[in-house]
Coordinates of C-alpha atoms in Angstrom, one line a residue:
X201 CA 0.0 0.0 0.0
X202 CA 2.7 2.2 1.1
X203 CA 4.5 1.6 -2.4
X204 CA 1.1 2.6 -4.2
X205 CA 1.1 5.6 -2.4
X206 CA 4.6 6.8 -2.7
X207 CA 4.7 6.0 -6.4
X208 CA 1.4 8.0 -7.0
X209 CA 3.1 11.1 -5.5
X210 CA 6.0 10.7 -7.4
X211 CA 3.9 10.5 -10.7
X212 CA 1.9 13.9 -9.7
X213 CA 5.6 15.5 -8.9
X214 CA 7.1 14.2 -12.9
X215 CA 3.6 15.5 -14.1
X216 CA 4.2 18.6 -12.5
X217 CA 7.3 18.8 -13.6
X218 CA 6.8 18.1 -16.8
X219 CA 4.3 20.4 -17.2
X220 CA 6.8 23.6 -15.5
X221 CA 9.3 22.5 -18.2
X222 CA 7.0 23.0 -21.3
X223 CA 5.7 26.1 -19.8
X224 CA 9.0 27.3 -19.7
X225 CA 9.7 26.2 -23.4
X226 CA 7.2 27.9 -24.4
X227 CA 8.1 31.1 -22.9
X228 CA 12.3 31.1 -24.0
X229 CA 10.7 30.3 -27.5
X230 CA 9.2 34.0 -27.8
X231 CA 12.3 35.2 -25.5
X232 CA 10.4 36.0 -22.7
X233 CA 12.7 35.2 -20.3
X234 CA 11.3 36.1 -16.9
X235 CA 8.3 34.4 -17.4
X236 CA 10.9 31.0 -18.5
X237 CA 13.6 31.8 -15.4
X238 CA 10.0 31.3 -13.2
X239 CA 8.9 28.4 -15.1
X240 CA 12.2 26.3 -15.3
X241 CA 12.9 27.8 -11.1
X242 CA 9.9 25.5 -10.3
X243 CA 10.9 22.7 -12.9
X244 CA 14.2 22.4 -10.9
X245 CA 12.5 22.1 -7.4
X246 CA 10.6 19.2 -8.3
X247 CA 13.8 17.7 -10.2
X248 CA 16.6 19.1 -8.8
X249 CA 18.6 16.5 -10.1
X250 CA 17.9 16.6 -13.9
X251 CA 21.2 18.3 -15.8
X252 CA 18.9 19.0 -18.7
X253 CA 16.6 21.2 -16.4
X254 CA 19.5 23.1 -14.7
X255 CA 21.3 23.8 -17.6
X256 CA 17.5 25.7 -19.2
X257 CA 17.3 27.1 -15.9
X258 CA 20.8 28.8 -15.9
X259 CA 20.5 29.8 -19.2
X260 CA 17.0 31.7 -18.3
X261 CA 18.1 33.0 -15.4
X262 CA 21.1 34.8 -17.3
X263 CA 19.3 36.2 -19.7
X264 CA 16.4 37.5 -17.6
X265 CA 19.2 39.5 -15.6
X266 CA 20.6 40.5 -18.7
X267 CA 17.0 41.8 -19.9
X268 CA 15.5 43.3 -16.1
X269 CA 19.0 45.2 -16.1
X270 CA 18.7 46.4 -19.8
X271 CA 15.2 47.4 -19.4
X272 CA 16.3 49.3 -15.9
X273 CA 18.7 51.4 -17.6
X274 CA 16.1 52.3 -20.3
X275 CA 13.5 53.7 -18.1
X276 CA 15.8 55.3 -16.4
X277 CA 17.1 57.5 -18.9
X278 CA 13.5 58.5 -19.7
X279 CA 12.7 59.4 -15.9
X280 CA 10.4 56.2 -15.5
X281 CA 11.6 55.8 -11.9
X282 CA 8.4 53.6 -11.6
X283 CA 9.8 50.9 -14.3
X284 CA 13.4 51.1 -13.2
X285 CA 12.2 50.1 -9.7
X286 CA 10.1 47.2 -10.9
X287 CA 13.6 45.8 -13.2
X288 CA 15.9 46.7 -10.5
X289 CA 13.7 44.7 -8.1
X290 CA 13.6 41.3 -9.9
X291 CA 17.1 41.8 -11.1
X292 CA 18.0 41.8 -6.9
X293 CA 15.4 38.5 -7.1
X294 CA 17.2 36.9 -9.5
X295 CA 20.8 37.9 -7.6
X296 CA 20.4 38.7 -4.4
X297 CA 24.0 39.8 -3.8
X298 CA 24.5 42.5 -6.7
X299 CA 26.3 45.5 -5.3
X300 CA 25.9 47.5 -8.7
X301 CA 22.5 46.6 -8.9
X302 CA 20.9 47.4 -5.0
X303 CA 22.8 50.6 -5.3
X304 CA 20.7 51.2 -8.8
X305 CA 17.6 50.3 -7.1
X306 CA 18.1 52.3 -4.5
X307 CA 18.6 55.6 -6.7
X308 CA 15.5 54.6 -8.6
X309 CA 13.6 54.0 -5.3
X310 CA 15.0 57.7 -4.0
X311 CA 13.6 58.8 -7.2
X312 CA 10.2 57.3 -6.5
X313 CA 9.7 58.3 -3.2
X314 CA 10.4 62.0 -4.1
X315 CA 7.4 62.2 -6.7
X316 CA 5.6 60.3 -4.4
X317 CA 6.1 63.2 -2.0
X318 CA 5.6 66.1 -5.3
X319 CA 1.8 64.4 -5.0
X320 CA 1.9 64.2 -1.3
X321 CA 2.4 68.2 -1.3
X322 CA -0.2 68.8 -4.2
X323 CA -2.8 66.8 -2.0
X324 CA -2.1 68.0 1.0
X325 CA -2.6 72.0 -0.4
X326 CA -6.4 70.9 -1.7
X327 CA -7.2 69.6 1.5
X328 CA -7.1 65.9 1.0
X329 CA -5.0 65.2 4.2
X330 CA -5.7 61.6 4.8
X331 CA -4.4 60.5 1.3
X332 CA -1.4 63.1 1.3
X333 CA -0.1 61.1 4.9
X334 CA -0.9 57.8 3.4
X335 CA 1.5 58.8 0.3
X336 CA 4.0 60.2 2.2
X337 CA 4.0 57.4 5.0
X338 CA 4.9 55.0 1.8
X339 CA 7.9 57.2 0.3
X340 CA 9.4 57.0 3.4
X341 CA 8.8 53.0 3.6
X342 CA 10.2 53.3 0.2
X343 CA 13.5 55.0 1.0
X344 CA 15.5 56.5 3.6
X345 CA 17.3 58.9 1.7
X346 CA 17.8 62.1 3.5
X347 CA 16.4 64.3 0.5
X348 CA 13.1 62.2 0.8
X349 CA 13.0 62.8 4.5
X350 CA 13.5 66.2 4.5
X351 CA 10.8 66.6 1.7
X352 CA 8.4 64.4 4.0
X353 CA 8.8 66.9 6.6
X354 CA 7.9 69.9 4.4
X355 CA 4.5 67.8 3.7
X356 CA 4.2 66.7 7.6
X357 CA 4.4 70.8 8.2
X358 CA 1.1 70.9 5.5
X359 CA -0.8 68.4 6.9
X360 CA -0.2 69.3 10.6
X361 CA -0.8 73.2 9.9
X362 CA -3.8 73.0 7.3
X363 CA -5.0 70.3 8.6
X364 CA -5.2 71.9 12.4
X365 CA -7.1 75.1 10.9
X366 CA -9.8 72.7 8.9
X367 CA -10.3 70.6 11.9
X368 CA -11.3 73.8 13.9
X369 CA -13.8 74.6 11.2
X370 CA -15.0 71.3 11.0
X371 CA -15.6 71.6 15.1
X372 CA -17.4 75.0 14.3
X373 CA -20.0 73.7 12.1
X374 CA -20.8 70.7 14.1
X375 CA -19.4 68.5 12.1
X376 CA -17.4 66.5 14.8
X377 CA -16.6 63.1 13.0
X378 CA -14.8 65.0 10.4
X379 CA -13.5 67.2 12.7
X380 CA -12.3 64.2 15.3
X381 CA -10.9 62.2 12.1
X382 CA -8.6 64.8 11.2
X383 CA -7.4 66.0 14.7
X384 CA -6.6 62.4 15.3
X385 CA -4.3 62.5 12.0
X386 CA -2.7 65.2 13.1
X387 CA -2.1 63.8 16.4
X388 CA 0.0 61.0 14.8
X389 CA 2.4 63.7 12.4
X390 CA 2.6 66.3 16.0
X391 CA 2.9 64.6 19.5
X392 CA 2.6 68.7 21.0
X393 CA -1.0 68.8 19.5
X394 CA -2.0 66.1 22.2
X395 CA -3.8 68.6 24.5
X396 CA -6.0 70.5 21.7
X397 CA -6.9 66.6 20.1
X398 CA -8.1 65.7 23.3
X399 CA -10.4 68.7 23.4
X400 CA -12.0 67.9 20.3
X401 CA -12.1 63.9 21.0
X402 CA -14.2 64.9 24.2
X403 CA -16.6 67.3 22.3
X404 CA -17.1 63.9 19.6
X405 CA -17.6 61.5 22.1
X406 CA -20.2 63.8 24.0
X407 CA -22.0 64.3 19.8
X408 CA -21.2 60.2 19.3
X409 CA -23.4 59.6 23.0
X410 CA -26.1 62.0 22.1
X411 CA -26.4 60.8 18.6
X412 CA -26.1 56.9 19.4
X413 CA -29.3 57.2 21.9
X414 CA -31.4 59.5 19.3
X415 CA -31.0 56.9 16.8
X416 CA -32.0 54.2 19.2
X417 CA -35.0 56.3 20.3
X418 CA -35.8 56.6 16.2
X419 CA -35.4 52.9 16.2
X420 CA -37.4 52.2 19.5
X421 CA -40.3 54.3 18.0
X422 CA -40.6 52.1 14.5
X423 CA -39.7 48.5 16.7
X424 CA -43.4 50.1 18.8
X425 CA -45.2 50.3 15.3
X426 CA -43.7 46.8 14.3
X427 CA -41.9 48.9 11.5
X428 CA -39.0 46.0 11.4
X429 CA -37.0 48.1 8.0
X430 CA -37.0 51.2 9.6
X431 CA -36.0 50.2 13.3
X432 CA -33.4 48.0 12.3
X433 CA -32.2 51.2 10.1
X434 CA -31.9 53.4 13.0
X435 CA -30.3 50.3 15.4
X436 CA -27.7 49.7 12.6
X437 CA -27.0 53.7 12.4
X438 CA -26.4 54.1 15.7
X439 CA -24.0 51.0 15.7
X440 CA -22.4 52.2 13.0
X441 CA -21.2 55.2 15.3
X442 CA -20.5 52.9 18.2
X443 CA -20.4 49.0 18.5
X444 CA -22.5 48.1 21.8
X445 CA -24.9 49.5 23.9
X446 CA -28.6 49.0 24.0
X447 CA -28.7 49.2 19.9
X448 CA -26.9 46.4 19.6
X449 CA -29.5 43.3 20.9
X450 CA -32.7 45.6 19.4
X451 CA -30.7 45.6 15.7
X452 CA -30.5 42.0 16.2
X453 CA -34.2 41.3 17.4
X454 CA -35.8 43.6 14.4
X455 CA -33.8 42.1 12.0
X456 CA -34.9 38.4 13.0
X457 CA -38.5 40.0 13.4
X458 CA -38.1 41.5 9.9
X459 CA -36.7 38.0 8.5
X460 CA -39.7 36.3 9.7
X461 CA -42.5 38.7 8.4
X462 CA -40.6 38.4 4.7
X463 CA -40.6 34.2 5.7
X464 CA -44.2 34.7 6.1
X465 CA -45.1 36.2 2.7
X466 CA -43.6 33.2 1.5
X467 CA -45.4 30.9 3.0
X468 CA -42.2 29.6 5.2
X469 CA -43.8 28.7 8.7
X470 CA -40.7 27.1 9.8
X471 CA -38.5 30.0 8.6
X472 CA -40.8 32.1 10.1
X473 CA -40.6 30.4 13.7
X474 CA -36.7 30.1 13.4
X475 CA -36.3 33.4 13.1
X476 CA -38.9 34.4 16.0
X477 CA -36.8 31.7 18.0
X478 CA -33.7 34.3 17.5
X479 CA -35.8 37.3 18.1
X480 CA -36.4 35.7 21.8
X481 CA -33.3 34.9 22.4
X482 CA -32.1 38.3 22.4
X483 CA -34.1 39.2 25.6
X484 CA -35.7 42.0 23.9
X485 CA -39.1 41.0 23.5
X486 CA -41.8 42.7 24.7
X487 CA -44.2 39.7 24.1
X488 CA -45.0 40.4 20.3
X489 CA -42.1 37.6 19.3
X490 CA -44.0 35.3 21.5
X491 CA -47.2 36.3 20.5
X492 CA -46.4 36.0 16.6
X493 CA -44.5 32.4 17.3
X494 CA -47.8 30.6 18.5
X495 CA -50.0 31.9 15.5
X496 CA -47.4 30.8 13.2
X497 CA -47.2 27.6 14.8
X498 CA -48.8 24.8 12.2
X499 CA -51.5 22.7 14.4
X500 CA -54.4 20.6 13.3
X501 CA -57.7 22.2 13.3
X502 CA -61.4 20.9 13.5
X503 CA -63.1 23.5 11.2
X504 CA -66.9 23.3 12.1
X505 CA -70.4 23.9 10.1
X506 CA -72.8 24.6 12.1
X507 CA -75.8 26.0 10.3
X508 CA -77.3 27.9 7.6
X509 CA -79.7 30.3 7.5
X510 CA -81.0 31.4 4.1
X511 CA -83.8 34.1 2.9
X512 CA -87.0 32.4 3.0
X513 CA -87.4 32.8 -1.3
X514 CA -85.9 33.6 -4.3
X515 CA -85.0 37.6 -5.0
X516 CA -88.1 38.0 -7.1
X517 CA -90.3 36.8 -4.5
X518 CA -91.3 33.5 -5.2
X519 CA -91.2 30.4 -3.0
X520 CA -87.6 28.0 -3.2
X521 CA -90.2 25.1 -3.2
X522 CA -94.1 24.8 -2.7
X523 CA -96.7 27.1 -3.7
X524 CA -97.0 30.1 -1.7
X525 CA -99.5 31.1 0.6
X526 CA -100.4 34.3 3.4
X527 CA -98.6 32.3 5.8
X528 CA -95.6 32.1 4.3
X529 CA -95.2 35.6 3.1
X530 CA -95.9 36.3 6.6
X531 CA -93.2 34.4 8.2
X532 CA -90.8 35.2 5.5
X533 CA -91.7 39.1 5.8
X534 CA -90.8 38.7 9.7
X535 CA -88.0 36.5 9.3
X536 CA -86.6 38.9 7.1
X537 CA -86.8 41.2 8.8
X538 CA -85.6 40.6 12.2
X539 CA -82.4 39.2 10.7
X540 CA -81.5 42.4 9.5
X541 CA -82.7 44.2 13.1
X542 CA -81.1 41.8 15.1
X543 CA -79.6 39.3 13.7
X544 CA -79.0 35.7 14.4
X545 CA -81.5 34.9 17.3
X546 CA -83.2 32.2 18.5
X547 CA -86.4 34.4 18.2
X548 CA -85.5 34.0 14.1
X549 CA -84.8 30.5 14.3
X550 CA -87.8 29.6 16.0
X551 CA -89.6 31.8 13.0
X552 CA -87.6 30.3 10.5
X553 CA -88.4 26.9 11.9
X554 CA -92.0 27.9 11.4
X555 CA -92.2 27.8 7.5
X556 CA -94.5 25.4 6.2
X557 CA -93.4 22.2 5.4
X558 CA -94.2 22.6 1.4
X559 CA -92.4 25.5 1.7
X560 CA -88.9 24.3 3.2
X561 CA -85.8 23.6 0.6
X562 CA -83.6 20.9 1.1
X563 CA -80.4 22.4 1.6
X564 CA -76.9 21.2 1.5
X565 CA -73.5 22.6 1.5
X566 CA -70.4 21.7 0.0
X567 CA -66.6 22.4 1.3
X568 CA -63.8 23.3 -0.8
X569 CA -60.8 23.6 0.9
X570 CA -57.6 24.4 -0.1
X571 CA -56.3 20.9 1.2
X572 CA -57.9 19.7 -1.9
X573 CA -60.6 18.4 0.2
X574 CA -64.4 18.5 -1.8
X575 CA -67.0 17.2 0.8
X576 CA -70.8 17.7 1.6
X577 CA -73.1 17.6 4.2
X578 CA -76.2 15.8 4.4
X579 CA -79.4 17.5 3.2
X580 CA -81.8 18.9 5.6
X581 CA -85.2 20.4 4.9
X582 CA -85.8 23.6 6.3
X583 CA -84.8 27.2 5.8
X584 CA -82.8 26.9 8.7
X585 CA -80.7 23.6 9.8
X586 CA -78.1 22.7 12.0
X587 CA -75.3 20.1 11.0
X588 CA -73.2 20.3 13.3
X589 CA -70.4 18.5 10.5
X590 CA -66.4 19.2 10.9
X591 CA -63.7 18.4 9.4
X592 CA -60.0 18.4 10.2
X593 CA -57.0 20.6 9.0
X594 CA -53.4 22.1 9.9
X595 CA -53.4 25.7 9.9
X596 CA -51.8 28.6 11.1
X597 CA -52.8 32.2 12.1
X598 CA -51.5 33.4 8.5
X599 CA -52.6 31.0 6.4
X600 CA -54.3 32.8 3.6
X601 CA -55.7 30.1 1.6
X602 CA -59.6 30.2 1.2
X603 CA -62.0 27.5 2.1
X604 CA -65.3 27.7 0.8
X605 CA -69.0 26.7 1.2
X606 CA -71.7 26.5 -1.7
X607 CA -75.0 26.0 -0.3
X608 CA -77.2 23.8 -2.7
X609 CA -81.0 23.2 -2.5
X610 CA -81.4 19.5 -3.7
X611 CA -84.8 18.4 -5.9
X612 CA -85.7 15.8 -8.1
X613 CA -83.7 16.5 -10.9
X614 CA -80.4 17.5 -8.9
X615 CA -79.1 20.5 -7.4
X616 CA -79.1 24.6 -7.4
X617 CA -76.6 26.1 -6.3
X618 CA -78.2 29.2 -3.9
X619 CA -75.1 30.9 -3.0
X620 CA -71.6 30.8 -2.2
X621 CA -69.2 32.0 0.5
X622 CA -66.0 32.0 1.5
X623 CA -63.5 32.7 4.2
X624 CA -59.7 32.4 4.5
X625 CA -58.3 29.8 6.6
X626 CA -56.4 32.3 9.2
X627 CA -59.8 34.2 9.7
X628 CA -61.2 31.2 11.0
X629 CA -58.5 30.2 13.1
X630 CA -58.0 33.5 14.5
X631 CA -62.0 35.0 15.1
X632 CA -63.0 31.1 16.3
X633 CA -66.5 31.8 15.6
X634 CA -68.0 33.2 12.7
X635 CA -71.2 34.0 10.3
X636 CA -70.9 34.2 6.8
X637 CA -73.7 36.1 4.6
X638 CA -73.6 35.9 0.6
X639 CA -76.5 36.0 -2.1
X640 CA -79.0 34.1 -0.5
X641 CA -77.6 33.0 2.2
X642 CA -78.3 35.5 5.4
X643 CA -76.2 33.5 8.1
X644 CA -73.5 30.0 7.6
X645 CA -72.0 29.8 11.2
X646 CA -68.8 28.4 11.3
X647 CA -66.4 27.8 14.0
X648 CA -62.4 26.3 14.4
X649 CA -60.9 24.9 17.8
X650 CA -57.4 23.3 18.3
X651 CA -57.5 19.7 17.8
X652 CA -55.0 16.7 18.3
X653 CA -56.3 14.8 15.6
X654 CA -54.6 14.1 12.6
X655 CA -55.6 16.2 9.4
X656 CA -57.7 14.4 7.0
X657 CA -61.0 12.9 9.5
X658 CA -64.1 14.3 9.1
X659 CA -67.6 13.7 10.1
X660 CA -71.0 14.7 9.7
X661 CA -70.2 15.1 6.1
X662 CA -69.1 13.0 3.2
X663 CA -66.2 12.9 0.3
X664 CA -67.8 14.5 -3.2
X665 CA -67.7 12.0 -6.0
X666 CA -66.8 14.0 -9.4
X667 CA -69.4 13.9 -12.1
X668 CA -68.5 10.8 -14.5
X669 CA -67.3 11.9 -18.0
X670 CA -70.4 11.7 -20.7
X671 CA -70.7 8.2 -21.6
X672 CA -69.5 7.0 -18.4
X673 CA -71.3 4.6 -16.0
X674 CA -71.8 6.0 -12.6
X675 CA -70.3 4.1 -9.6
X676 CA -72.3 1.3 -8.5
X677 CA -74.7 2.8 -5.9
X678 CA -74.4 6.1 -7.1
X679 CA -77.4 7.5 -9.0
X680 CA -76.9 9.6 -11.9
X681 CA -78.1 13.1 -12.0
X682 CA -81.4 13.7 -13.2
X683 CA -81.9 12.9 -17.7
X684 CA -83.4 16.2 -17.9
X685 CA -81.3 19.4 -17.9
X686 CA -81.9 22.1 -14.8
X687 CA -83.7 24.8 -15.0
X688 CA -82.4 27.9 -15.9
X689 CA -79.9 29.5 -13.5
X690 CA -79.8 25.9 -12.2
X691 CA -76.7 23.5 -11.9
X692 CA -76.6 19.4 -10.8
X693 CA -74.8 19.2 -7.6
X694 CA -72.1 16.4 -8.1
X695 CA -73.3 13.1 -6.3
X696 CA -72.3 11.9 -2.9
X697 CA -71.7 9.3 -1.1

């Protein structure tokens, strides 16, 4: 195994050698000999015992010197300091030890650093301080000539003179970041300026205090008006002034509460309660976290129908069923009429459970819920009728699917539809108990309650069998739908079972 091993690694180390040596061919073919010194230099270290590589090597590396110092020389006489540096510096790669050569790089570096400075000035005389130190901070990295550090010093004067006066002004107009910012720049190029930095550092942390704790008022005001964006706007402002402080668990807990209203509108509940989860872990909650976290909870649901009221007859006046009579138009008059006084009583049930018998629809309703459940109830005569039928669903407080409930009246040649209603889901859950009006329909009470059922059972009702395609026998036990066609403004209720 050990062999295996140890002659796969020397197969990726030929490979890679290999593959150095032709990349260095390539490059001595169009004379570009730094690019072949590189190429054979990492040849060599993973052969360093082939003649044919070191002898390609030393022949690069000669004539790369040859061409870094020839190129040095050339810039230099045409006052690109900036190219004779770059030569110089590869030419001292290539050999280390070359006296002519460091002191040649050292003149081009000199050379440099003294434009470097000529821009350093020039900056520093339009007011861009910051990027006049940084320059002049790297021309004396560059080189420690004397003539470079004495022209540092005439741009340290600049800076530390100009500088001083704008920070003052800066102080003046209340603009203490900008003001604190340069005074502490100035404080690095002038240890004497100590006393009048410390002055303006206290009169920015006192602005930096006051401003934090506006911005966290700002932000406590939108967190109040559950304005997530905008609270978490005015936490991470005042953070971005100081790191800590009260701002700094509030930015956290609006942006989690912010997280978990955008996982909402997509319909992520578990998002959603992850991100309420972090909310409450930041001990900033002031029970709106906890609040949200159980509606967004998913929990079965038994969703209830329990009964329908609907007008007494059609729009234009005329009985659902039977032939109508002073008695009827009596009750349905007072019916009527009470519902819209008072609404659902038990005086208007007892009314509406005084219609006579010819005169009482058989009524039915279906449920379509989002679930893809289609069920019915049973048909009950009577303009009123409890049913008391339920199924069971999971739902949240935001679920904003719609169930609905088409109330038939059933006859001998099938169904018509009399209205249709419907709610969505979190409504339900949320309000508990509801009544529903639509055309026709003057009161369908519904209710939901927590259950620890299992989606899926239901009772009181039963599971809509689709209408067969035309030519198609209907299940066995199931009667067809009447021959004749409904009336107008009529349509078959599908059968049930």
């Amino acid at each position: 195994m050990k062999r295996a091993v140890l002659g796969l690694i020397a197969a990726v180390v030929l490979n890679a050698c290999a593959a150095h040596e032709k990349t260095g061919d390539r490059a001595a073919a169009v004379g570009d000999w730094k690019a072949a010194y590189t190429s054979y230099r990492q040849a060599l270290a993973s052969e360093p015992d082939s003649p044919e590589i070191k002898s390609k090597f030393e022949s690069a590396r000669t004539k790369a010197l040859q061409d870094a110092q020839q190129r040095a020389q050339t810039c230099a006489q045409v006052n690109d300091w900036g190219c004779a540096l770059a030569e110089s510096d590869f030419a001292l790669s290539v050999e280390p030890g070359n006296a002519e050569i460091a002191s040649f790089r050292a003149h081009a570096a000199q050379q440099v650093a003294m434009g470097q400075l000529d821009t350093a000035a020039q900056q520093a005389q339009q007011g861009q301080y910051v990027d006049a130190a940084a320059l002049m901070d790297r021309a004396l990295q560059l080189s420690p000539a004397p003539e470079v550090k004495a022209q540092a010093e005439g741009v340290r004067s600049i800076i530390v003179t100009q500088g001083r006066a704008q920070a003052d002004r800066h102080l003046h107009e209340g603009n203490f970041i900008a003001a604190h910012e340069l005074a502490q720049l100035v404080l690095r190029l002038d240890g004497s300026a100590s006393a009048w930095a410390q002055h303006i550092a206290n009169e920015y942390e006192h602005f930096i205090t006051e401003e934090v704790e506006r911005l966290s008022r700002e932000g406590d005001a939108a967190r109040a008006q559950h304005d997530w964006n905008r609270a978490q706007q005015s936490y991470a402002a005042a953070l971005s002034l100081r790191q800590g402080g009260r701002a700094q668990p509030l930015e956290e807990y609006v942006r989690h509460m912010a997280m978990a209203d955008q996982r909402i509108a997509g319909r992520d509940w578990n998002g959603a309660a992850d991100a309420y989860h972090v909310a409450l872990r930041t001990g900033q909650d002031d029970g709106f976290a906890t609040h949200q976290l159980e509606r967004v909870q998913l929990r079965p649901y038994r969703f209830v129908v329990h009964s329908i009221l609907v007008t007494p007859g059609r729009s234009d006046g005329r009985t659902w069923v039977g032939p109508s009579n002073d008695i009827f138009v009596r009750l349905a008059n007072r019916v009527t009429q009470m519902v819209r006084q008072r609404g659902m009583t038990e005086l208007v049930k007892d009314l509406a459970m005084s219609i006579p018998h010819e005169n009482r629809p058989r009524l039915r309703i279906e449920v379509h819920h989002p679930d893809g459940m289609h069920l019915t109830t049973q048909a009950r005569n009577g303009i009123y009728s409890d049913y008391e039928a339920e199924f069971v669903a999971v739902a949240n407080a935001f679920d904003d699917r719609r169930v609905g409930f088409q109330v038939y009246m059933d006859g001998p040649h099938g169904g018509e539809l009399l209205g249709s209603v419907d709610i969505p889901v979190h409504e339900l859950v949320e309000r508990r108990d509801v009544a529903l009006e639509g055309a026709s329909i003057m009161s369908l009470r519904l209710s939901a309650v927590q259950d620890g059922r299992q989606p899926g059972p239901y009772g009181g009702m039963a599971h809509v069998v689709p209408a067969p395609p035309p030519g198609a026998q209907p299940p066995p036990g199931v009667k067809p739908p009447g021959a004749r066609p409904p009336p107008p403004g009529r349509q078959l209720a599908a059968p049930t079972h």
